[in-house]
CSV table of C-alpha atoms and ligand atoms in Angstrom, one decimal:
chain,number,residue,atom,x,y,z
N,4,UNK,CA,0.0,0.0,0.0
N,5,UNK,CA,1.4,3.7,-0.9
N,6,UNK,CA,2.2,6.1,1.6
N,7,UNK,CA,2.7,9.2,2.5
N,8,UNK,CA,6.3,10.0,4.9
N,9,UNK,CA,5.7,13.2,7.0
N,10,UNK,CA,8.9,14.9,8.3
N,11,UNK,CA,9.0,17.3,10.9
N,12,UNK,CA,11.3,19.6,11.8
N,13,UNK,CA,11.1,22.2,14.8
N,14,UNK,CA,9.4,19.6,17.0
N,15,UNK,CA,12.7,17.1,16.4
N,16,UNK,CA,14.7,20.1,18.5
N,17,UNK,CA,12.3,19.7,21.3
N,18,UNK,CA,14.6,18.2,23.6
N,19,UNK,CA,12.5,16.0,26.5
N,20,UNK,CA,9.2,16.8,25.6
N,21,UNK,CA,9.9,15.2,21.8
N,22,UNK,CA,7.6,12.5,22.5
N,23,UNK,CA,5.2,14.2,23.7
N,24,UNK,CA,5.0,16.5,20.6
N,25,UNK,CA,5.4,13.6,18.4
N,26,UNK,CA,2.1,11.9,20.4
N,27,UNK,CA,0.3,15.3,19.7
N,28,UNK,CA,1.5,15.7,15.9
N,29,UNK,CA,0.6,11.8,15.1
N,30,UNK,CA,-2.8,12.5,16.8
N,31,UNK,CA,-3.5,15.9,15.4
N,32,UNK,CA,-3.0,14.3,11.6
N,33,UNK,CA,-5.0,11.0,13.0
N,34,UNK,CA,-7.4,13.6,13.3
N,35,UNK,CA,-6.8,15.7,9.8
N,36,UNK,CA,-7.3,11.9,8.0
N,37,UNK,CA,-10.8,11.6,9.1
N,38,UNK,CA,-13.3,9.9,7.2
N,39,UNK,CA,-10.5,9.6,4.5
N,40,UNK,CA,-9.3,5.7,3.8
N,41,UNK,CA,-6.1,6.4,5.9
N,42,UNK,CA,-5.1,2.8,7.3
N,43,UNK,CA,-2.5,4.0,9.7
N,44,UNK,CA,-0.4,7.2,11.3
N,45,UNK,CA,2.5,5.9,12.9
N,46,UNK,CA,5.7,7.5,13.8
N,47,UNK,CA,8.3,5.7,12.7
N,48,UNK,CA,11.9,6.2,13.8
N,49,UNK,CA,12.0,10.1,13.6
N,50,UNK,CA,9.2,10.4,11.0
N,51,UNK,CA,5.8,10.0,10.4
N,52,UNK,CA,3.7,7.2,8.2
N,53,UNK,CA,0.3,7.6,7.1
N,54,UNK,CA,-0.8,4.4,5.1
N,55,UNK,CA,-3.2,5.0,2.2
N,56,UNK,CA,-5.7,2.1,1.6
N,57,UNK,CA,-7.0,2.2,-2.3
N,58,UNK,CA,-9.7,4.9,-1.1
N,59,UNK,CA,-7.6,7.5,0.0
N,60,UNK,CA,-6.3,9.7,-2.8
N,61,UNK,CA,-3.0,11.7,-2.5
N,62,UNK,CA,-4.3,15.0,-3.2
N,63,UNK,CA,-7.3,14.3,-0.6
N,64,UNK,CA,-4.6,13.3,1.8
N,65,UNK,CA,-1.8,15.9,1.3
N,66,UNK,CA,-4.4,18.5,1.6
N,67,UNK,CA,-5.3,17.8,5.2
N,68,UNK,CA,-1.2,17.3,5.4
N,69,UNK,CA,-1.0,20.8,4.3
N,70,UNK,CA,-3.0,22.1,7.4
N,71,UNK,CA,-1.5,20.3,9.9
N,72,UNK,CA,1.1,22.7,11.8
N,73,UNK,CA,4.5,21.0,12.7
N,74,UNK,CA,5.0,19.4,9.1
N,75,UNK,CA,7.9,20.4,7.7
N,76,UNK,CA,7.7,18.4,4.8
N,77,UNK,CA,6.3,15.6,3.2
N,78,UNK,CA,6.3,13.4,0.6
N,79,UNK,CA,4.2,10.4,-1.5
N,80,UNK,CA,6.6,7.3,-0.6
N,81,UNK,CA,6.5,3.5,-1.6
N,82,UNK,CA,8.1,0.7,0.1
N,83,UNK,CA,10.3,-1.9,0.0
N,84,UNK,CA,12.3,-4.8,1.8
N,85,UNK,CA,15.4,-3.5,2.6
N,86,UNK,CA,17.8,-4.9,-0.1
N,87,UNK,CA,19.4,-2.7,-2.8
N,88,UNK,CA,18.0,-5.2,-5.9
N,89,UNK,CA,15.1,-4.8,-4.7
N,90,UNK,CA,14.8,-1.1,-4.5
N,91,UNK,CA,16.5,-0.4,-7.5
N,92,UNK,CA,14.1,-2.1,-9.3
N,93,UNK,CA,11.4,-0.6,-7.7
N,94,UNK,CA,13.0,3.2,-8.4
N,95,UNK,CA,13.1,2.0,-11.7
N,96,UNK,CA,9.8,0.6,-12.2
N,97,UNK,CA,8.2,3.7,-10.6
N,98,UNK,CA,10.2,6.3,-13.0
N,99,UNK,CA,9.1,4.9,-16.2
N,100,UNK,CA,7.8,7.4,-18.3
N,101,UNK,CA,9.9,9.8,-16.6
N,102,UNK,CA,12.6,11.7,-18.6
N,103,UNK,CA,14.3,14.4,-16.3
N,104,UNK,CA,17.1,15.8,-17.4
N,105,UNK,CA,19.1,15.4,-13.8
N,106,UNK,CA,18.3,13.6,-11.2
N,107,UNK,CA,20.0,13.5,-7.7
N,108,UNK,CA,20.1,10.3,-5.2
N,109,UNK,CA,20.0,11.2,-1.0
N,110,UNK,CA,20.0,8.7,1.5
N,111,UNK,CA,19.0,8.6,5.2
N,112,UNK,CA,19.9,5.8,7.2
N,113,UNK,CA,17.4,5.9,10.4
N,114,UNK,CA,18.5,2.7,11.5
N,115,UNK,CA,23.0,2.9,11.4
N,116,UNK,CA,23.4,-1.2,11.4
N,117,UNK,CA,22.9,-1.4,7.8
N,118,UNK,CA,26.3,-2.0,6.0
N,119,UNK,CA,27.1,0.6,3.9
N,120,UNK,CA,27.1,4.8,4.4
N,121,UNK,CA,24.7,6.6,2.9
N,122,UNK,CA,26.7,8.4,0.6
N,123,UNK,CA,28.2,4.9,-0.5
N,124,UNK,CA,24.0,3.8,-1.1
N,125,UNK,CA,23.6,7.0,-2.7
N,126,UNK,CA,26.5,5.9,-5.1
N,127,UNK,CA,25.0,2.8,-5.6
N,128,UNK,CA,21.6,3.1,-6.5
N,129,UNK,CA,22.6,6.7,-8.2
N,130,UNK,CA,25.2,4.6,-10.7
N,131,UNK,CA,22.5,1.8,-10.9
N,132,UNK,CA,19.9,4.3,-12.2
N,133,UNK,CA,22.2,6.1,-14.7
N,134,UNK,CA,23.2,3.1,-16.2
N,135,UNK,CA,19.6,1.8,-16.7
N,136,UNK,CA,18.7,5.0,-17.8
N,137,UNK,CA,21.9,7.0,-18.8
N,138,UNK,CA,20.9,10.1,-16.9
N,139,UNK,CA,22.7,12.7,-15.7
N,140,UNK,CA,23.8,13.2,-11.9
N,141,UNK,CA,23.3,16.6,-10.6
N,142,UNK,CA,24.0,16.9,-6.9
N,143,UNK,CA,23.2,20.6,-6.7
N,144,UNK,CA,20.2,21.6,-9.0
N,145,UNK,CA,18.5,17.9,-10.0
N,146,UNK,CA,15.2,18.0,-11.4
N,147,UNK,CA,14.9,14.7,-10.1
N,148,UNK,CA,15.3,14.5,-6.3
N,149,UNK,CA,15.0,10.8,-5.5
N,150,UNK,CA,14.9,10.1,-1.7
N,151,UNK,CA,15.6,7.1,0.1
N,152,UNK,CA,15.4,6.3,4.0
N,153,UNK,CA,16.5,3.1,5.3
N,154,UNK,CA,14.6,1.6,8.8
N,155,UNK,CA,15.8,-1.8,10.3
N,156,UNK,CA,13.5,-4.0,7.9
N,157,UNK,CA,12.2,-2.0,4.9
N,158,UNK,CA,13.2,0.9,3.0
N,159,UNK,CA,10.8,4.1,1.7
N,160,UNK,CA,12.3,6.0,-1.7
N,161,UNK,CA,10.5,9.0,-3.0
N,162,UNK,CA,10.6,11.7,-5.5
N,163,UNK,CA,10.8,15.3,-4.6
N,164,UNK,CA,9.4,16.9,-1.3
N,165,UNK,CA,6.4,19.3,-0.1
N,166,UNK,CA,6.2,21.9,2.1
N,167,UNK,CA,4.3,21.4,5.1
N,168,UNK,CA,2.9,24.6,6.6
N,169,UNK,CA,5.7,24.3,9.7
N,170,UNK,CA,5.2,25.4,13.3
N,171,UNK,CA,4.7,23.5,16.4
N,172,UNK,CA,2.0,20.8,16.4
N,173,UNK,CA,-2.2,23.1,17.4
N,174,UNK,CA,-1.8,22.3,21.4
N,175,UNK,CA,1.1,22.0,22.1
N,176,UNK,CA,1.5,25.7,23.4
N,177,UNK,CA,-1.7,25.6,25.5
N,178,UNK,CA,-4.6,27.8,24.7
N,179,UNK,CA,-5.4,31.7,23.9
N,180,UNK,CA,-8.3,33.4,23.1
N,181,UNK,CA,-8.7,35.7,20.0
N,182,UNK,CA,-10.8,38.9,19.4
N,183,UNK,CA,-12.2,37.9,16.0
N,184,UNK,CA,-13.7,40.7,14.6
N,185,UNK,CA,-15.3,40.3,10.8
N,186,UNK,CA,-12.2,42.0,9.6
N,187,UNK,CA,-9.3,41.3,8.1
N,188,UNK,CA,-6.8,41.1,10.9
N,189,UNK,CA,-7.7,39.2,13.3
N,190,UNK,CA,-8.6,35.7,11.8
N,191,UNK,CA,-4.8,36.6,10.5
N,192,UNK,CA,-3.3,37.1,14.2
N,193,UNK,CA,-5.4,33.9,15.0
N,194,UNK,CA,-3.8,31.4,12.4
N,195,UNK,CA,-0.1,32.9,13.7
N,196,UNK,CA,-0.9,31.6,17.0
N,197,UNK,CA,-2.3,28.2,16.3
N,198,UNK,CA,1.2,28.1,13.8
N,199,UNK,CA,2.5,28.6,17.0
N,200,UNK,CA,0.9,25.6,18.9
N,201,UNK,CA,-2.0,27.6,20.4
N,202,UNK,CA,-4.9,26.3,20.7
N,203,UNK,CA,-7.1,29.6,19.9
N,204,UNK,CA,-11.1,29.9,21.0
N,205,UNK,CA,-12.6,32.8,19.4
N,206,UNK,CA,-14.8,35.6,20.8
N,207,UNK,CA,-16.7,38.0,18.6
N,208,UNK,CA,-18.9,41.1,19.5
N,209,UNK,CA,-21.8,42.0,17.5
N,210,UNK,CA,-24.6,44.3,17.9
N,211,UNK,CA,-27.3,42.7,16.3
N,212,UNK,CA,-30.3,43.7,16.1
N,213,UNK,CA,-29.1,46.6,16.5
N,214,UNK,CA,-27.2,46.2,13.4
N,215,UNK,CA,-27.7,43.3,10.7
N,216,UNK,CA,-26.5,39.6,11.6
N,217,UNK,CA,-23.8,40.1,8.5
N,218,UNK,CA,-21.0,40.3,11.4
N,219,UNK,CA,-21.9,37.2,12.9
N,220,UNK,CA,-22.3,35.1,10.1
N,221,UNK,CA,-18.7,36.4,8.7
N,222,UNK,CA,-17.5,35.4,11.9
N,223,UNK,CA,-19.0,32.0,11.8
N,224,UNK,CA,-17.4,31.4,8.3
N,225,UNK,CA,-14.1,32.6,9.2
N,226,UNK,CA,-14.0,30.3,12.1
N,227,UNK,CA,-15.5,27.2,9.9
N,228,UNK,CA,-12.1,27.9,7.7
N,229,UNK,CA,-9.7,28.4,10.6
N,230,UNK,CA,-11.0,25.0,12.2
N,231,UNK,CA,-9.5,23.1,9.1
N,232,UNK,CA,-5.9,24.3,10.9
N,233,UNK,CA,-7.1,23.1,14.6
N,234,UNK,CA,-9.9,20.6,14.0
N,235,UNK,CA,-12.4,22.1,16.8
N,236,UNK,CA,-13.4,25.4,17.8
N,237,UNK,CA,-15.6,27.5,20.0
N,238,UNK,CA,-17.0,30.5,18.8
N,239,UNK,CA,-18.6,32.8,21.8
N,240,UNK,CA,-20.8,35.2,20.1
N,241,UNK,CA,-21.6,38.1,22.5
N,242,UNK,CA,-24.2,40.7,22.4
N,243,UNK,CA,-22.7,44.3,22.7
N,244,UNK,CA,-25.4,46.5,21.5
N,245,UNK,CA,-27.3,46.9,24.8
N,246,UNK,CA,-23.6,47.7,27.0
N,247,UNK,CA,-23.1,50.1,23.7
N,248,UNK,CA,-26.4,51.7,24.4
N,249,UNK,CA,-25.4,52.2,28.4
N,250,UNK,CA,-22.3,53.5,27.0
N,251,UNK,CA,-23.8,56.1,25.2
N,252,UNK,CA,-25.3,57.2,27.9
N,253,UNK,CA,-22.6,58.5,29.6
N,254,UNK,CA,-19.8,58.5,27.7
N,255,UNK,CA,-18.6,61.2,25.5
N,256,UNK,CA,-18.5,60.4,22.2
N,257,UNK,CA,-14.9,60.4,20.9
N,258,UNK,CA,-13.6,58.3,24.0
N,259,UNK,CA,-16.4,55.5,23.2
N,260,UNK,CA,-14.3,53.0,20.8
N,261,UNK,CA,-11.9,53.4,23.9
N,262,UNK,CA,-14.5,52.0,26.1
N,263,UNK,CA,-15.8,49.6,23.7
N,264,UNK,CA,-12.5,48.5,23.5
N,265,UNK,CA,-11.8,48.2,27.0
N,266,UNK,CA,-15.0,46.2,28.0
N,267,UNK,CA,-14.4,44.0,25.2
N,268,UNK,CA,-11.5,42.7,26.6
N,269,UNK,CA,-12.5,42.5,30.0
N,270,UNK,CA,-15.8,40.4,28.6
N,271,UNK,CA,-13.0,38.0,27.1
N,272,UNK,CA,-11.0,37.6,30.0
N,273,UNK,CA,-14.0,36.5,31.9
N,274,UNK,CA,-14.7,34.2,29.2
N,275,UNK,CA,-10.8,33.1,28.8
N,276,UNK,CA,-11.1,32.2,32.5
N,277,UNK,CA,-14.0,29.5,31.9
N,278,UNK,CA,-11.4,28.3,28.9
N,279,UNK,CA,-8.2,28.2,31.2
N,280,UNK,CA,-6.8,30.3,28.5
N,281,UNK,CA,-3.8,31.7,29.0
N,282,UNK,CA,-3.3,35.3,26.9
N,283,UNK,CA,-5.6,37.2,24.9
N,284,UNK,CA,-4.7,37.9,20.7
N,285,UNK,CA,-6.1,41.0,18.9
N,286,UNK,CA,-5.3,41.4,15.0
N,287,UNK,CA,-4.3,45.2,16.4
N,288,UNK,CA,-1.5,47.0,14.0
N,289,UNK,CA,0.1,50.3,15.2
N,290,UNK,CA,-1.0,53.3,13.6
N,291,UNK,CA,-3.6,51.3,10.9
N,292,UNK,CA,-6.6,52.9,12.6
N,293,UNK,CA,-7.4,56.0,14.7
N,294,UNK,CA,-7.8,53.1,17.6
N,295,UNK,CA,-4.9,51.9,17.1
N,296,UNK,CA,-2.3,54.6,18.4
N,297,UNK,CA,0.1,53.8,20.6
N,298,UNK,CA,-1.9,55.7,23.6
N,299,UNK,CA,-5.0,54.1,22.6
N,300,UNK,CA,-3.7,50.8,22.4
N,301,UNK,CA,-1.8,51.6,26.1
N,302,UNK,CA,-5.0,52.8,27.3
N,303,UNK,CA,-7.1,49.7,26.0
N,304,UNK,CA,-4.2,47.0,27.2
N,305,UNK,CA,-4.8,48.3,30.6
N,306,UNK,CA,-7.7,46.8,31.8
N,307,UNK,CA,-5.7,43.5,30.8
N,308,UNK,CA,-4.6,40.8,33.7
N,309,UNK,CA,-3.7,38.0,30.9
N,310,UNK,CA,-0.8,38.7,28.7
N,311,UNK,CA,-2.1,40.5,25.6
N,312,UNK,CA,-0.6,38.9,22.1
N,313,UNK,CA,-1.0,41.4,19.0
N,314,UNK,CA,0.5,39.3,16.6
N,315,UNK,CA,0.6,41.8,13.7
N,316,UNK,CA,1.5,45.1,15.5
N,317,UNK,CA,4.5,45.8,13.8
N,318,UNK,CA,2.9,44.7,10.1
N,319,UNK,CA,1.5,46.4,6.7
N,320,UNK,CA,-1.8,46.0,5.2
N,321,UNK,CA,-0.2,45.0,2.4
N,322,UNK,CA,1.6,41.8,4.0
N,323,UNK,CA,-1.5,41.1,6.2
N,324,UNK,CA,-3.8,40.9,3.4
N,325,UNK,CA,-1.5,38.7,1.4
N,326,UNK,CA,-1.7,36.3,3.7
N,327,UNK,CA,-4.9,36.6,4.3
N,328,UNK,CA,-5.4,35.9,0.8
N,329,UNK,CA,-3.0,32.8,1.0
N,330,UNK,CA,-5.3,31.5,3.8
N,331,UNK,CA,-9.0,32.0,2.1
N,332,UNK,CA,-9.9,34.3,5.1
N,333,UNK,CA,-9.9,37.4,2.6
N,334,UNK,CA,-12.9,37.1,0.6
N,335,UNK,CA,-14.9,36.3,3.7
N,336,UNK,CA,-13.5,39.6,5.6
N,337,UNK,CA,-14.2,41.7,2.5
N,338,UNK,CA,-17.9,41.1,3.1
N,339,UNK,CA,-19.5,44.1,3.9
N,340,UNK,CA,-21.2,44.2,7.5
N,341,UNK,CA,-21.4,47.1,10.1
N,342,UNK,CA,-19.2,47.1,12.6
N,343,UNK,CA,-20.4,47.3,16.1
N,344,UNK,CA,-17.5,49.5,17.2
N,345,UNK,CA,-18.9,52.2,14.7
N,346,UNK,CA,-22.0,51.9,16.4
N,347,UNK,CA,-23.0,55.7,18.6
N,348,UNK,CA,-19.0,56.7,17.8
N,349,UNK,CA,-18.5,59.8,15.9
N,350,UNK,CA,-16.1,59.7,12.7
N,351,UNK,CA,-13.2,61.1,14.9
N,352,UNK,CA,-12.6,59.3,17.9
N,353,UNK,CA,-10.0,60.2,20.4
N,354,UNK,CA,-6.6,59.4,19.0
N,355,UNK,CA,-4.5,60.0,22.5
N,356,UNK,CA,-6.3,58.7,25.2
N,357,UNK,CA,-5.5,59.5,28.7
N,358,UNK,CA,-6.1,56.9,31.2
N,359,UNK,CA,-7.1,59.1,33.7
N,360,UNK,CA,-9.7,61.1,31.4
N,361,UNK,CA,-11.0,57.1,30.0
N,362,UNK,CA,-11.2,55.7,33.7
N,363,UNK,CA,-13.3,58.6,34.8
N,364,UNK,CA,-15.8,58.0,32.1
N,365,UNK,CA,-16.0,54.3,32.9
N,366,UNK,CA,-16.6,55.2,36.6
N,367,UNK,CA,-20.5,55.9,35.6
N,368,UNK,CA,-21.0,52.8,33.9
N,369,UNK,CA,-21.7,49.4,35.9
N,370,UNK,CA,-17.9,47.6,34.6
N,371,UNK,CA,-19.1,43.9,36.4
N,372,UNK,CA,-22.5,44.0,36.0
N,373,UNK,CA,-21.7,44.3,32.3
N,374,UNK,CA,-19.1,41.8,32.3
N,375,UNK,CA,-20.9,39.3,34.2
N,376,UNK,CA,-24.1,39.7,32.0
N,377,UNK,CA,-22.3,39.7,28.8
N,378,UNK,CA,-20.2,36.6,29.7
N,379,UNK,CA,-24.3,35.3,31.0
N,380,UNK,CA,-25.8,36.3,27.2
N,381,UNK,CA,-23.3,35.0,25.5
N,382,UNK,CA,-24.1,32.2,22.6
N,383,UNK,CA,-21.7,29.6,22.1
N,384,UNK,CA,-20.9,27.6,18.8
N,385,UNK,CA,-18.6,24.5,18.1
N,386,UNK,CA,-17.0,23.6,15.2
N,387,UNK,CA,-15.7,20.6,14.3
N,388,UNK,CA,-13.2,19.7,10.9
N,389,UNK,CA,-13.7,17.3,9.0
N,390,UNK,CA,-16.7,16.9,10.3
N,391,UNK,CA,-19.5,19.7,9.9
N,392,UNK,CA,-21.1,22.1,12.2
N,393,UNK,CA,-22.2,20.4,15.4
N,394,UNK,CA,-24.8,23.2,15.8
N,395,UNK,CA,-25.9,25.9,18.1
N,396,UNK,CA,-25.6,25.0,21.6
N,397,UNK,CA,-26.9,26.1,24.9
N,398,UNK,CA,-26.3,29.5,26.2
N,399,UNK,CA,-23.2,30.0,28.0
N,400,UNK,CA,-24.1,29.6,32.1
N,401,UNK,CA,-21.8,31.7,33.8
D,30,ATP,P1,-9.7,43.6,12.0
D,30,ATP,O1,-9.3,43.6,10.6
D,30,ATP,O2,-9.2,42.4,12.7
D,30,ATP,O3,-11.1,43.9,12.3
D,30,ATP,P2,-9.1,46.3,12.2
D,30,ATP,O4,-7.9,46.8,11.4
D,30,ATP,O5,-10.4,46.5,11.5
D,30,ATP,O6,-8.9,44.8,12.6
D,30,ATP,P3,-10.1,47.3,14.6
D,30,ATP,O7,-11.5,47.2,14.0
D,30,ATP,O8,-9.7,48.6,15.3
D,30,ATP,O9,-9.0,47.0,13.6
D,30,ATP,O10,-9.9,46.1,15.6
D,30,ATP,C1,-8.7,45.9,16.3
D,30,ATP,C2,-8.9,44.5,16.9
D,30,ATP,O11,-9.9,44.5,17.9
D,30,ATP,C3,-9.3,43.4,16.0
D,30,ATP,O12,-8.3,42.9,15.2
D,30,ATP,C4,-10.0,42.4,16.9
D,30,ATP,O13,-9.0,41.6,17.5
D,30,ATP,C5,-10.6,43.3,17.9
D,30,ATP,N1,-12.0,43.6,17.6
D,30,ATP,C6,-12.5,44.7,17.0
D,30,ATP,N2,-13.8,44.6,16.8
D,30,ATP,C7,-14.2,43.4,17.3
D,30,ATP,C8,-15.5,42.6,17.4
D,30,ATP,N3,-16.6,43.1,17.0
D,30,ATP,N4,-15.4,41.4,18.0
D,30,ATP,C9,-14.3,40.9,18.4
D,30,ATP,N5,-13.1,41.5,18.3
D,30,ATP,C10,-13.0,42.7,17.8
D,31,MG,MG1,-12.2,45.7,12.4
């Protein structure tokens, strides 16, 4: 049966914990593979097998491959006993049809007992090849990279390699919780993370009916795409529009994103504390938006106990959205919806907060009774890839 050899990279480094990150990455792609005919995930003396049964494409395979953080690289691989005949012929058989015009031999020995040095196997089976097929060796620039790795009993050859996505296997890091707004930004800041090993729950703020339900369903398809890179999500939807109408009340209107801002976060450490999460992520960029000065952002961060992540502070649209783009969250953010931090603010808001001037606004408005009935309202969704949707569930009991 084919298969497919995952190699990892970053994880290999990880000193003691290295099985443990193994465990995870050989669970998280037992996890990818589901519902496709994938016969086995094994590690396998410093890699990674996943055994295709005749079901299981290679393109339906290396997709979910593709998502799975802490692959470095991976590649379509056959099998053989481990005896030179017999994997020559088997190189050969697999080739024809092929006509590069260089091709290259490398060879890993996992297991060190088997006779011969790699480069002396990668002399052997490189001079069998040319003389079957009398082409030419290129160490450096082959168009033909054919890869052979050597265990105790068998041997895996083959051609060429593909990127993984890299990283630290989703989990490994423990768990954050991300502002997801419908923009463009933050579902950005939240795939860095989970690149990073977080696992990330998302929290959204809407103001419906207020405004239209456009917010929450971007937020709901952002979230759908993102769970192809951690398998299962929460999404906390909570209503803002009522705190935004107490808001009004008493706060002056150019220091109100301020205090949208600032409640927001507090709302999501509450809920972060019923996740055990461990930091809060915003897509925030310095300077992109009038909320996004350096005051402002000081001013916001303050009513922060959890470390607060903001992945893409120091980036440029331009870079953001082009990865955006490269992960499909793009033409989902693009959608137009209203944004419930618009909502009562006037078109210029404060730029340079004072602390002072933003806490004695607040002190009108009742902060916990807020928090606590925001956390209360909140609805929650879970999300679940490959699988769909499991649906709304209850309310969130606080
Ligand atoms: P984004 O593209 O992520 O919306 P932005 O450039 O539009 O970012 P802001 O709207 O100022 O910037 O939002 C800054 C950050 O605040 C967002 O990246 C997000 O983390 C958080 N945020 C803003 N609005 C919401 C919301 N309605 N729900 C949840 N988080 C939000
Ligand atoms: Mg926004």
């Amino acid at each position: 049966m084919p298969s497919i050899i995952v190699h990892y990279q970053e994880i290999a480094l990880k000193g003691k914990n290295r099985s443990w990150f193994m465990g995870r990455l050989v669970r998280n792609l037992r996890q990818a593979v589901a519902g496709l005919d994938v016969r086995a995930v094994r590690s396998l003396m410093g890699r990674i097998e996943l055994v295709l049964g005749p079901g299981a494409t290679r393109e339906q395979v290396g997709d979910r491959i593709r998502r799975t953080f802490g692959v470095a690289n991976f590649s379509y691989a056959a099998r053989t006993p481990l005896d030179l005949d017999a994997l020559t012929a088997a190189i050969l058989r697999d080739l024809e049809g092929r006509t590069p015009s260089s091709f290259r031999v490398s060879v890993k020995r996992a297991d060190k007992r088997f006779p011969m040095t790699s480069p002396q196997i990668e002399r052997e089976v490189g001079g069998r090849i040319q003389e079957a097929r009398g082409w030419r060796v290129d160490l450096e620039n082959a168009e033909l990279a054919i890869h052979v790795e050597l265990l105790t009993t068998e041997a895996f050859y083959f051609f060429g390699k593909e990127r993984g996505p890299g990283g630290l296997p989703t989990g490994t890091a423990g768990r954050v919780l991300c502002l997801l707004s419908g923009g463009i930004d933050s579902p950005v800041a939240a795939h860095r993370m989970m690149k990073r090993g977080c696992a990330v729950t998302f929290v959204h703020f809407h103001s419906y009916p207020i405004l239209s339900r456009a917010s929450i369903e971007k937020a709901r398809q952002l979230v759908t795409l993102l769970t192809e890179w951690q398998h299962r999500s929460r999404l906390y939807l909570v209503p803002f529009g009522d705190i935004q109408q107490q808001v009004l009340l008493t706060v002056p209107g150019p220091m109100r994103v301020i205090v949208y801002r600032r409640l927001m976060l507090r709302i999501a450490e509450a809920i972060a504390q019923t996740r055990r999460a461990q930091a809060i992520v915003t897509g925030d960029v310095v300077g992109q938006v009038a909320s996004q000065t350096l005051e402002n952002l000081a001013v916001v961060g303050h009513v922060a106990t959890l470390p607060l992540f903001r992945p893409l502070i120091g980036m440029d649209k331009e870079e953001i959205t082009a990865e955006a783009i490269r992960l499909g969250t793009f033409p989902i953010s693009i959608i137009p919806d209203q944004d419930c931090c618009t909502l009562f603010t006037p078109r210029n808001p404060q730029t340079r907060a004072r602390l002072a001037d933003i806490e004695a606004a607040e002190a009108a408005l009742p902060i916990d009774a807020l928090v606590d009935a925001a956390v209360r309202d909140a609805a929650l969704e879970e999300f679940e890839f490959p699988v769909a949707m499991i649906g709304l569930k209850a309310e969130v009991k606080a």
